[in-house]
């Protein structure tokens, strides 16, 4: 079995999830990062070509995850089936995601908040729900940027202009901002996403 080192704040995979590797020659974190990065570039290219607007639904959320990770993980695009130290039991992921998408669409329709605020709160809650075994932060950031660009007519967030997949100051700032938002304090996340 492969054992991967995890950056700060990452949720470790369990054995059955690790066994879902499509590319069984991967044995190190750097190899995994490289293959996932290449797959994510394909997903970004797909988004650039298709410019989807109907994204606030379970089908699109799963499709994007599969496009981002399907060449690496067999379970890409499928909700996790294991408990993690995140919001609620895994059996409630679908319900939580539907509520998030419906609430976000409602906020857009009634213009109750600024576009950035809608996107910040969408991102935070999607990370909190943690729908998939792996790639939740990267998926939530790409989906949030798609929401901004294709639905809200705003530029994507800059996400601290640093590497969020590797340990370092930028990742630490991002995790701290998410943890503060968990407690209802969104100011640091607001500043981070446009820094």
PDB file of C-alpha atoms in Angstrom, residues 11-76:
ATOM      1  CA  UNK A  11      -7.532  14.973   4.906  1.00  0.00           C
ATOM      2  CA  UNK A  12      -5.732  11.625   4.655  1.00  0.00           C
ATOM      3  CA  UNK A  13      -7.088   8.890   2.426  1.00  0.00           C
ATOM      4  CA  UNK A  14      -8.025   5.553   3.911  1.00  0.00           C
ATOM      5  CA  UNK A  15      -6.708   2.275   2.473  1.00  0.00           C
ATOM      6  CA  UNK A  16      -9.725   1.609   0.242  1.00  0.00           C
ATOM      7  CA  UNK A  17      -9.449   5.121  -1.208  1.00  0.00           C
ATOM      8  CA  UNK A  18      -5.714   4.713  -1.886  1.00  0.00           C
ATOM      9  CA  UNK A  19      -6.510   1.419  -3.617  1.00  0.00           C
ATOM     10  CA  UNK A  20      -8.578   3.485  -6.070  1.00  0.00           C
ATOM     11  CA  UNK A  21      -5.448   4.680  -7.863  1.00  0.00           C
ATOM     12  CA  UNK A  22      -5.768   4.153 -11.606  1.00  0.00           C
ATOM     13  CA  UNK A  23      -2.009   4.552 -12.037  1.00  0.00           C
ATOM     14  CA  UNK A  24      -0.638   1.850  -9.776  1.00  0.00           C
ATOM     15  CA  UNK A  25       2.985   2.842 -10.432  1.00  0.00           C
ATOM     16  CA  UNK A  26       2.494   5.962  -8.280  1.00  0.00           C
ATOM     17  CA  UNK A  27       4.228   5.477  -4.940  1.00  0.00           C
ATOM     18  CA  UNK A  28       5.236   8.988  -3.817  1.00  0.00           C
ATOM     19  CA  UNK A  29       3.421  12.239  -3.131  1.00  0.00           C
ATOM     20  CA  UNK A  30       5.435  14.050  -5.828  1.00  0.00           C
ATOM     21  CA  UNK A  31       4.376  11.484  -8.453  1.00  0.00           C
ATOM     22  CA  UNK A  32       0.749  11.792  -7.349  1.00  0.00           C
ATOM     23  CA  UNK A  33       0.924  15.596  -7.429  1.00  0.00           C
ATOM     24  CA  UNK A  34       2.336  15.543 -10.961  1.00  0.00           C
ATOM     25  CA  UNK A  35      -0.347  13.246 -12.377  1.00  0.00           C
ATOM     26  CA  UNK A  36      -3.134  15.105 -10.599  1.00  0.00           C
ATOM     27  CA  UNK A  37      -1.761  18.439 -11.869  1.00  0.00           C
ATOM     28  CA  UNK A  38      -1.756  17.177 -15.468  1.00  0.00           C
ATOM     29  CA  UNK A  39      -5.330  15.918 -15.080  1.00  0.00           C
ATOM     30  CA  UNK A  40      -6.437  19.253 -13.564  1.00  0.00           C
ATOM     31  CA  UNK A  41      -4.960  21.109 -16.552  1.00  0.00           C
ATOM     32  CA  UNK A  42      -7.190  18.988 -18.796  1.00  0.00           C
ATOM     33  CA  UNK A  43     -10.207  19.991 -16.688  1.00  0.00           C
ATOM     34  CA  UNK A  44      -9.277  23.677 -16.915  1.00  0.00           C
ATOM     35  CA  UNK A  45      -8.993  23.338 -20.685  1.00  0.00           C
ATOM     36  CA  UNK A  46     -12.439  21.712 -20.780  1.00  0.00           C
ATOM     37  CA  UNK A  47     -13.893  24.577 -18.716  1.00  0.00           C
ATOM     38  CA  UNK A  48     -12.297  27.153 -21.034  1.00  0.00           C
ATOM     39  CA  UNK A  49     -13.828  25.443 -24.080  1.00  0.00           C
ATOM     40  CA  UNK A  50     -17.308  24.837 -22.677  1.00  0.00           C
ATOM     41  CA  UNK A  51     -17.783  27.858 -20.350  1.00  0.00           C
ATOM     42  CA  UNK A  52     -20.586  26.123 -18.405  1.00  0.00           C
ATOM     43  CA  UNK A  53     -23.162  28.230 -16.598  1.00  0.00           C
ATOM     44  CA  UNK A  54     -25.419  25.513 -15.158  1.00  0.00           C
ATOM     45  CA  UNK A  55     -22.984  24.563 -12.418  1.00  0.00           C
ATOM     46  CA  UNK A  56     -24.945  24.762  -9.167  1.00  0.00           C
ATOM     47  CA  UNK A  57     -26.080  21.156  -9.121  1.00  0.00           C
ATOM     48  CA  UNK A  58     -24.809  17.748  -8.049  1.00  0.00           C
ATOM     49  CA  UNK A  59     -24.297  16.541 -11.619  1.00  0.00           C
ATOM     50  CA  UNK A  60     -21.917  19.365 -12.497  1.00  0.00           C
ATOM     51  CA  UNK A  61     -20.077  19.201  -9.155  1.00  0.00           C
ATOM     52  CA  UNK A  62     -19.382  15.500  -9.735  1.00  0.00           C
ATOM     53  CA  UNK A  63     -18.554  15.995 -13.424  1.00  0.00           C
ATOM     54  CA  UNK A  64     -15.954  18.638 -12.625  1.00  0.00           C
ATOM     55  CA  UNK A  65     -14.320  16.421  -9.998  1.00  0.00           C
ATOM     56  CA  UNK A  66     -14.210  13.530 -12.478  1.00  0.00           C
ATOM     57  CA  UNK A  67     -12.669  15.796 -15.136  1.00  0.00           C
ATOM     58  CA  UNK A  68     -10.056  16.951 -12.604  1.00  0.00           C
ATOM     59  CA  UNK A  69      -9.083  13.554 -11.185  1.00  0.00           C
ATOM     60  CA  UNK A  70     -10.560  10.785 -13.361  1.00  0.00           C
ATOM     61  CA  UNK A  71      -7.238   9.833 -14.945  1.00  0.00           C
ATOM     62  CA  UNK A  72      -5.747   9.260 -11.489  1.00  0.00           C
ATOM     63  CA  UNK A  73      -8.539   7.958  -9.210  1.00  0.00           C
ATOM     64  CA  UNK A  74     -11.256   5.385  -9.985  1.00  0.00           C
ATOM     65  CA  UNK A  75     -13.594   7.086  -7.501  1.00  0.00           C
ATOM     66  CA  UNK A  76     -13.221  10.547  -9.074  1.00  0.00           C
TER      67      UNK A  76
END
